[in-house]
Amino acid sequence: MIKQRYTIQRGIIINVVLMVLILMFAIISMNSGKMNLSPLEVLNVLVGNGTDKQNLIVFDFRLPRIALSILVGLGMGAAGVVMQSLLRNDMASPGTLGISSGSGLFVLFFVVFIASTGKGSFIALPLLAFVGGLLAAGLIFLLSNRRGRDISSIGLILTGVALGSGYEALTTFLTLKLNDSQMDFMLHWLAGSLWGDDWRYISVLAPWVIILLGYIFYKSRMLNTLHLGNQTAEGLGLAVKRQFLGLSIAAVALSSGSVAVGGSFFFVGLIAPHMARKLVGPDHKLLVPAASLTGGLVVVLADTITRTVSLGGDVPTGIVITVISVPYFLYLLSKAN
């Protein structure tokens, strides 16, 4: 009992620390950039005493980007931990399951067939990315499912890799139809550029992420049970297929909506749960918020670096995340072996 209480207390403290770190880097990010503002000037803007130029810098340029980076990180971290827990495979993520390729293909559909006509609304892209991710996930489960057998995580991942190759082939074919500006957008999206730093997109993404995060946290106890295995969960009276389906759709919706307006940040969904699990352990009541906050911290930290450190050009945030995260991921793999 004492050990359990200590673990819960430690997990709560770590989650609070992660929130404080996100707030700290958000403040640093507001004070940093090509147009530097002092902390006092930022404070004046936030209390309504800033100049027109300062208001423009903070409210139109920096705050939307900071809010977007946090929301994308929260969504990808939670989606990753759900997929890894449902499949009981530490390599599972929206990227390794091919959901990233499905969402990317539908983002490309939007760019080629909708945005080019001028008829697309700012709501259409997140919805299309969700549809693409959901169709990709549905095909993966349909093709890897065997009647009378438990779902195999290895089978799901291999099916996802195979389907992802097909999606990428279609994506390559469609890129032949892109003009220079469309190609530039897709290249930046694939690299993770946080392109949707506009309050319109954030107003759509924020409730999407908050509601789905609330649902996943509410199902934390179910995730703990499902992580024990389907047979054990059924023996404990859990409706495995219904819970599995609901949580899977929530994870796909979170990841697809997040990357639609943020760019391809699927690596965050792979690495954030690993980092969080090292900090708070396997209890999903602590792990879900820790993985979400870790994802948010990684993205806002990487974005702050891209805007404050001269990297020889306009480097997308996703590339910085990869540079930061890959060494740690390799370290985890070496420890696992």
Coordinates of N, CA and C in Angstrom, one line a residue, residues 85-249:
S85 N -0.9 0.4 -26.0 CA -1.5 -0.4 -24.9 C -2.5 -1.4 -25.5
L86 N -3.3 -1.0 -26.5 CA -4.3 -1.9 -27.1 C -3.7 -3.1 -27.7
L87 N -2.5 -2.8 -28.4 CA -1.9 -3.9 -29.2 C -0.8 -4.5 -28.3
R88 N -0.5 -4.0 -27.1 CA 0.5 -4.5 -26.3 C 1.9 -4.7 -27.0
N89 N 2.2 -3.6 -27.8 CA 3.4 -3.6 -28.6 C 4.0 -2.2 -28.5
D90 N 5.3 -2.1 -28.0 CA 5.9 -0.8 -27.8 C 6.3 -0.1 -29.1
M91 N 6.2 -0.9 -30.3 CA 6.5 -0.3 -31.6 C 5.3 0.3 -32.3
A92 N 4.1 0.0 -31.7 CA 2.8 0.5 -32.3 C 2.7 2.0 -32.2
S93 N 2.3 2.6 -33.2 CA 2.0 4.1 -33.3 C 1.2 4.4 -34.5
P94 N 0.7 5.6 -34.6 CA 0.0 5.9 -35.9 C 0.8 5.8 -37.1
G95 N 2.2 6.0 -36.9 CA 3.1 5.9 -38.1 C 3.3 4.4 -38.5
T96 N 3.7 3.6 -37.5 CA 4.0 2.2 -37.8 C 2.8 1.4 -38.3
L97 N 1.6 1.8 -37.9 CA 0.4 1.1 -38.4 C -0.2 1.6 -39.7
G98 N 0.5 2.6 -40.3 CA 0.1 3.0 -41.7 C -1.0 4.1 -41.7
I99 N -1.4 4.5 -40.5 CA -2.5 5.5 -40.4 C -1.9 6.8 -40.9
S100 N -0.6 7.1 -40.6 CA 0.0 8.3 -41.1 C -0.1 8.4 -42.6
S101 N 0.1 7.3 -43.3 CA 0.1 7.3 -44.8 C -1.4 7.6 -45.3
G102 N -2.3 7.0 -44.6 CA -3.7 7.2 -45.0 C -4.2 8.6 -44.8
S103 N -3.8 9.2 -43.6 CA -4.1 10.6 -43.4 C -3.4 11.5 -44.4
G104 N -2.1 11.2 -44.7 CA -1.4 12.0 -45.6 C -2.0 12.0 -47.0
L105 N -2.4 10.8 -47.4 CA -3.1 10.6 -48.8 C -4.3 11.5 -48.9
F106 N -5.1 11.6 -47.8 CA -6.3 12.4 -47.9 C -6.0 13.9 -47.8
V107 N -4.9 14.2 -47.1 CA -4.5 15.6 -47.1 C -4.1 16.0 -48.5
L108 N -3.4 15.1 -49.2 CA -3.1 15.4 -50.6 C -4.3 15.5 -51.5
F109 N -5.3 14.7 -51.2 CA -6.6 14.8 -52.0 C -7.1 16.2 -51.8
F110 N -7.1 16.7 -50.5 CA -7.6 18.0 -50.3 C -6.8 19.1 -51.1
V111 N -5.5 19.0 -51.0 CA -4.7 19.9 -51.7 C -4.9 19.9 -53.2
V112 N -5.0 18.7 -53.8 CA -5.2 18.6 -55.3 C -6.6 18.9 -55.8
F113 N -7.6 18.4 -55.1 CA -8.9 18.4 -55.7 C -9.9 19.4 -55.0
I114 N -9.6 19.9 -53.8 CA -10.5 20.8 -53.1 C -9.9 22.2 -53.0
A115 N -8.7 22.3 -52.4 CA -8.1 23.6 -52.1 C -7.8 24.3 -53.4
S116 N -7.4 23.5 -54.5 CA -7.1 24.1 -55.7 C -8.3 24.8 -56.4
T117 N -9.5 24.4 -56.1 CA -10.7 24.9 -56.6 C -11.2 26.2 -55.8
G118 N -10.6 26.4 -54.7 CA -11.1 27.5 -53.8 C -12.3 27.3 -53.1
K119 N -12.8 26.0 -53.0 CA -14.1 25.7 -52.4 C -13.9 25.1 -51.0
G120 N -12.7 24.8 -50.6 CA -12.4 24.1 -49.4 C -12.5 25.0 -48.2
S121 N -13.1 24.6 -47.1 CA -13.2 25.4 -45.9 C -12.1 24.9 -44.9
F122 N -11.9 25.7 -43.9 CA -10.8 25.3 -42.9 C -11.2 24.1 -42.1
I123 N -12.4 23.7 -42.1 CA -12.9 22.5 -41.4 C -12.6 21.3 -42.2
A124 N -12.6 21.4 -43.5 CA -12.5 20.2 -44.4 C -11.3 19.4 -44.2
L125 N -10.1 20.1 -44.1 CA -8.9 19.3 -44.0 C -8.8 18.4 -42.8
P126 N -9.1 18.9 -41.6 CA -9.1 17.9 -40.4 C -10.0 16.8 -40.6
L127 N -11.2 17.0 -41.1 CA -12.2 16.0 -41.3 C -11.7 15.0 -42.4
L128 N -11.1 15.4 -43.4 CA -10.6 14.5 -44.5 C -9.4 13.7 -43.9
A129 N -8.6 14.3 -43.1 CA -7.5 13.6 -42.6 C -8.0 12.5 -41.6
F130 N -9.0 12.8 -40.9 CA -9.6 11.8 -40.0 C -10.3 10.7 -40.8
V131 N -11.0 11.0 -41.9 CA -11.6 10.0 -42.7 C -10.5 9.1 -43.3
G132 N -9.4 9.7 -43.7 CA -8.3 8.9 -44.3 C -7.6 8.0 -43.3
G133 N -7.4 8.5 -42.0 CA -6.8 7.7 -41.0 C -7.8 6.6 -40.6
L134 N -9.1 6.9 -40.5 CA -10.1 5.9 -40.1 C -10.2 4.8 -41.1
L135 N -10.2 5.1 -42.4 CA -10.2 4.1 -43.5 C -9.0 3.3 -43.4
A136 N -7.8 3.9 -43.2 CA -6.6 3.1 -43.2 C -6.6 2.1 -42.0
A137 N -7.1 2.6 -40.8 CA -7.2 1.7 -39.6 C -8.2 0.6 -39.9
G138 N -9.3 1.0 -40.5 CA -10.3 -0.1 -40.8 C -9.8 -1.2 -41.7
L139 N -9.1 -0.8 -42.7 CA -8.6 -1.8 -43.7 C -7.5 -2.6 -43.0
I140 N -6.7 -2.0 -42.1 CA -5.7 -2.8 -41.4 C -6.3 -3.9 -40.5
F141 N -7.3 -3.5 -39.7 CA -8.0 -4.4 -38.8 C -8.8 -5.5 -39.6
L142 N -9.4 -5.1 -40.8 CA -10.2 -6.0 -41.6 C -9.3 -7.1 -42.2
L143 N -8.1 -6.6 -42.7 CA -7.2 -7.6 -43.4 C -6.4 -8.4 -42.5
S144 N -6.2 -7.9 -41.3 CA -5.4 -8.7 -40.3 C -6.2 -9.6 -39.4
N145 N -7.6 -9.4 -39.4 CA -8.4 -10.1 -38.5 C -8.7 -11.5 -39.0
R146 N -8.6 -12.5 -38.1 CA -8.9 -13.8 -38.4 C -10.0 -14.3 -37.4
R147 N -11.1 -14.8 -38.0 CA -12.2 -15.2 -37.2 C -11.8 -16.3 -36.2
G148 N -12.3 -16.1 -35.0 CA -12.0 -17.0 -33.9 C -10.6 -16.9 -33.3
R149 N -9.8 -15.9 -33.7 CA -8.5 -15.7 -33.2 C -8.4 -14.3 -32.6
D150 N -7.5 -14.2 -31.6 CA -7.2 -12.9 -31.1 C -6.4 -12.0 -32.1
I151 N -6.6 -10.7 -32.0 CA -5.9 -9.8 -32.9 C -4.4 -9.8 -32.6
S152 N -3.6 -10.1 -33.6 CA -2.2 -10.1 -33.5 C -1.5 -8.8 -33.7
S153 N -0.8 -8.2 -32.7 CA -0.2 -6.9 -32.9 C 0.9 -7.0 -34.0
I154 N 1.6 -8.1 -34.2 CA 2.6 -8.2 -35.2 C 1.9 -8.2 -36.6
G155 N 0.8 -8.9 -36.7 CA 0.0 -9.0 -37.9 C -0.5 -7.6 -38.3
L156 N -1.0 -6.8 -37.3 CA -1.5 -5.5 -37.5 C -0.4 -4.6 -38.1
I157 N 0.8 -4.6 -37.4 CA 1.9 -3.8 -37.9 C 2.4 -4.2 -39.3
L158 N 2.5 -5.5 -39.6 CA 2.9 -5.9 -40.9 C 1.9 -5.5 -42.0
T159 N 0.6 -5.6 -41.6 CA -0.4 -5.2 -42.6 C -0.4 -3.7 -42.8
G160 N -0.2 -3.0 -41.7 CA 0.0 -1.5 -41.8 C 1.1 -1.1 -42.6
V161 N 2.3 -1.8 -42.5 CA 3.4 -1.4 -43.3 C 3.1 -1.7 -44.8
A162 N 2.5 -2.8 -45.1 CA 2.1 -3.1 -46.5 C 1.2 -2.1 -47.1
L163 N 0.1 -1.8 -46.3 CA -0.9 -0.8 -46.8 C -0.2 0.6 -46.9
G164 N 0.6 0.9 -46.0 CA 1.3 2.2 -46.0 C 2.1 2.3 -47.3
S165 N 2.7 1.3 -47.7 CA 3.5 1.3 -49.0 C 2.6 1.6 -50.2
G166 N 1.4 1.0 -50.1 CA 0.4 1.3 -51.2 C -0.1 2.7 -51.2
Y167 N -0.3 3.3 -50.0 CA -0.8 4.7 -49.8 C 0.3 5.6 -50.3
E168 N 1.6 5.3 -50.0 CA 2.7 6.1 -50.4 C 2.9 6.1 -52.0
A169 N 2.6 5.0 -52.6 CA 2.7 4.9 -54.0 C 1.6 5.8 -54.7
L170 N 0.4 5.8 -54.1 CA -0.7 6.7 -54.6 C -0.3 8.1 -54.4
T171 N 0.3 8.4 -53.2 CA 0.7 9.8 -52.9 C 1.7 10.2 -53.9
T172 N 2.7 9.4 -54.2 CA 3.7 9.8 -55.2 C 3.1 10.0 -56.6
F173 N 2.1 9.2 -56.9 CA 1.4 9.4 -58.2 C 0.7 10.8 -58.2
L174 N 0.0 11.1 -57.1 CA -0.7 12.4 -57.1 C 0.2 13.6 -57.0
T175 N 1.4 13.4 -56.5 CA 2.3 14.6 -56.4 C 2.7 15.1 -57.8
L176 N 2.5 14.2 -58.8 CA 2.8 14.6 -60.2 C 1.8 15.7 -60.7
K177 N 0.7 15.8 -60.0 CA -0.3 16.8 -60.4 C -0.2 18.1 -59.7
L178 N 0.8 18.2 -58.8 CA 0.9 19.4 -58.0 C 1.7 20.5 -58.7
N179 N 1.3 21.7 -58.5 CA 2.1 22.8 -58.9 C 3.2 23.2 -57.9
D180 N 4.0 24.2 -58.1 CA 5.1 24.5 -57.2 C 4.6 24.8 -55.8
S181 N 3.6 25.6 -55.6 CA 3.1 26.0 -54.3 C 2.5 24.8 -53.6
Q182 N 1.8 24.0 -54.3 CA 1.2 22.8 -53.7 C 2.3 21.8 -53.2
M183 N 3.3 21.6 -54.1 CA 4.4 20.8 -53.7 C 5.1 21.3 -52.5
D184 N 5.3 22.6 -52.4 CA 6.0 23.2 -51.3 C 5.2 22.9 -50.0
F185 N 3.9 23.1 -50.1 CA 3.0 22.8 -48.9 C 3.1 21.3 -48.5
M186 N 3.1 20.4 -49.4 CA 3.1 19.0 -49.0 C 4.5 18.6 -48.4
L187 N 5.5 19.1 -49.0 CA 6.9 18.8 -48.4 C 7.0 19.3 -47.0
H188 N 6.5 20.5 -46.8 CA 6.5 21.1 -45.4 C 5.6 20.3 -44.5
W189 N 4.4 19.9 -45.0 CA 3.5 19.1 -44.1 C 4.2 17.8 -43.7
L190 N 4.8 17.1 -44.7 CA 5.4 15.8 -44.4 C 6.6 16.0 -43.4
A191 N 7.2 17.1 -43.5 CA 8.4 17.4 -42.5 C 7.9 17.8 -41.2
G192 N 6.6 18.2 -41.0 CA 6.1 18.7 -39.7 C 6.4 20.1 -39.5
S193 N 5.6 21.0 -40.2 CA 5.9 22.4 -40.2 C 5.0 23.2 -39.3
L194 N 4.0 22.6 -38.6 CA 3.1 23.4 -37.8 C 2.5 24.5 -38.7
W195 N 1.9 24.1 -39.8 CA 1.5 25.1 -40.8 C 0.2 25.8 -40.4
G196 N -0.7 25.1 -39.6 CA -2.0 25.7 -39.3 C -2.1 26.6 -38.1
D197 N -1.0 27.4 -38.0 CA -1.0 28.3 -36.8 C -1.9 29.6 -37.0
D198 N -3.2 29.3 -37.1 CA -4.2 30.3 -37.3 C -5.3 30.0 -36.3
W199 N -5.9 31.0 -35.7 CA -6.9 30.8 -34.7 C -8.1 30.0 -35.2
R200 N -8.4 30.1 -36.5 CA -9.5 29.3 -37.1 C -9.3 27.8 -37.0
Y201 N -8.1 27.4 -37.3 CA -7.8 26.0 -37.2 C -7.7 25.5 -35.8
I202 N -7.2 26.4 -34.9 CA -7.0 26.0 -33.5 C -8.4 25.9 -32.9
S203 N -9.4 26.7 -33.3 CA -10.7 26.7 -32.8 C -11.4 25.4 -33.1
V204 N -11.0 24.7 -34.2 CA -11.5 23.4 -34.6 C -10.7 22.3 -33.8
L205 N -9.4 22.4 -33.8 CA -8.6 21.4 -33.2 C -8.7 21.3 -31.7
A206 N -8.8 22.4 -31.0 CA -8.8 22.4 -29.5 C -10.0 21.6 -28.9
P207 N -11.2 21.8 -29.3 CA -12.3 21.0 -28.7 C -12.2 19.5 -29.1
W208 N -11.7 19.3 -30.4 CA -11.5 17.9 -30.9 C -10.5 17.2 -29.9
V209 N -9.4 17.8 -29.6 CA -8.3 17.2 -28.8 C -8.8 17.1 -27.3
I210 N -9.4 18.1 -26.8 CA -9.9 18.1 -25.4 C -10.9 17.1 -25.1
I211 N -11.9 17.0 -26.0 CA -13.0 16.0 -25.8 C -12.4 14.6 -25.9
L212 N -11.6 14.3 -26.9 CA -11.1 12.9 -27.1 C -10.1 12.6 -25.9
L213 N -9.3 13.6 -25.5 CA -8.4 13.3 -24.4 C -9.2 13.0 -23.1
G214 N -10.3 13.7 -22.9 CA -11.2 13.4 -21.8 C -11.8 12.0 -21.8
Y215 N -12.2 11.6 -23.0 CA -12.7 10.3 -23.2 C -11.7 9.2 -22.9
I216 N -10.4 9.4 -23.4 CA -9.4 8.4 -23.2 C -9.0 8.3 -21.7
F217 N -8.9 9.5 -21.1 CA -8.6 9.5 -19.6 C -9.7 8.8 -18.9
Y218 N -11.0 9.0 -19.3 CA -12.1 8.4 -18.6 C -12.0 6.8 -18.7
K219 N -11.4 6.4 -19.9 CA -11.3 5.0 -20.1 C -9.9 4.4 -19.6
S220 N -9.2 5.1 -18.8 CA -7.9 4.7 -18.3 C -8.0 3.3 -17.6
R221 N -9.0 3.1 -16.8 CA -9.1 1.8 -16.1 C -9.4 0.7 -17.1
M222 N -10.1 1.0 -18.2 CA -10.3 0.0 -19.2 C -9.0 -0.3 -19.9
L223 N -8.2 0.7 -20.2 CA -6.9 0.4 -20.8 C -6.0 -0.4 -19.9
N224 N -6.1 -0.2 -18.6 CA -5.3 -1.1 -17.7 C -5.7 -2.5 -17.9
T225 N -7.0 -2.7 -18.0 CA -7.6 -4.1 -18.1 C -7.2 -4.7 -19.4
L226 N -7.4 -3.9 -20.5 CA -7.1 -4.4 -21.9 C -5.6 -4.8 -22.0
H227 N -4.8 -4.0 -21.3 CA -3.4 -4.3 -21.4 C -3.0 -5.6 -20.9
L228 N -3.8 -6.2 -20.1 CA -3.6 -7.5 -19.5 C -3.8 -8.7 -20.5
G229 N -4.5 -8.4 -21.6 CA -4.8 -9.4 -22.6 C -6.3 -9.5 -22.8
N230 N -6.7 -9.9 -24.0 CA -8.1 -10.0 -24.3 C -8.8 -11.0 -23.4
Q231 N -8.2 -12.2 -23.3 CA -8.8 -13.3 -22.5 C -9.0 -12.9 -21.0
T232 N -8.0 -12.3 -20.5 CA -8.1 -11.8 -19.1 C -9.1 -10.8 -18.9
A233 N -9.2 -9.8 -19.9 CA -10.2 -8.7 -19.8 C -11.6 -9.3 -19.9
E234 N -11.8 -10.3 -20.8 CA -13.1 -10.9 -21.0 C -13.5 -11.6 -19.7
G235 N -12.5 -12.3 -19.1 CA -12.8 -13.0 -17.8 C -13.2 -12.0 -16.7
L236 N -12.7 -10.8 -16.8 CA -13.1 -9.8 -15.8 C -14.4 -9.1 -16.1
G237 N -15.0 -9.5 -17.2 CA -16.3 -9.0 -17.5 C -16.3 -7.8 -18.4
L238 N -15.2 -7.5 -19.1 CA -15.1 -6.3 -20.0 C -15.5 -6.7 -21.4
A239 N -16.3 -5.8 -22.0 CA -16.7 -6.0 -23.4 C -15.6 -5.5 -24.3
V240 N -14.7 -6.5 -24.6 CA -13.4 -6.2 -25.2 C -13.6 -5.5 -26.6
K241 N -14.4 -6.1 -27.4 CA -14.5 -5.6 -28.8 C -15.0 -4.2 -28.8
R242 N -16.0 -3.9 -28.0 CA -16.6 -2.5 -28.0 C -15.6 -1.5 -27.4
Q243 N -14.9 -1.9 -26.3 CA -14.0 -0.9 -25.8 C -12.8 -0.7 -26.7
F244 N -12.3 -1.8 -27.3 CA -11.2 -1.8 -28.3 C -11.6 -0.9 -29.4
L245 N -12.8 -1.0 -30.0 CA -13.2 -0.2 -31.1 C -13.3 1.3 -30.7
G246 N -13.9 1.6 -29.6 CA -14.1 3.0 -29.2 C -12.8 3.6 -29.0
L247 N -11.8 3.0 -28.3 CA -10.5 3.6 -28.0 C -9.7 3.7 -29.3
S248 N -9.8 2.7 -30.2 CA -9.1 2.8 -31.5 C -9.6 4.0 -32.3
I249 N -10.9 4.2 -32.4 CA -11.4 5.3 -33.1 C -10.9 6.6 -32.5

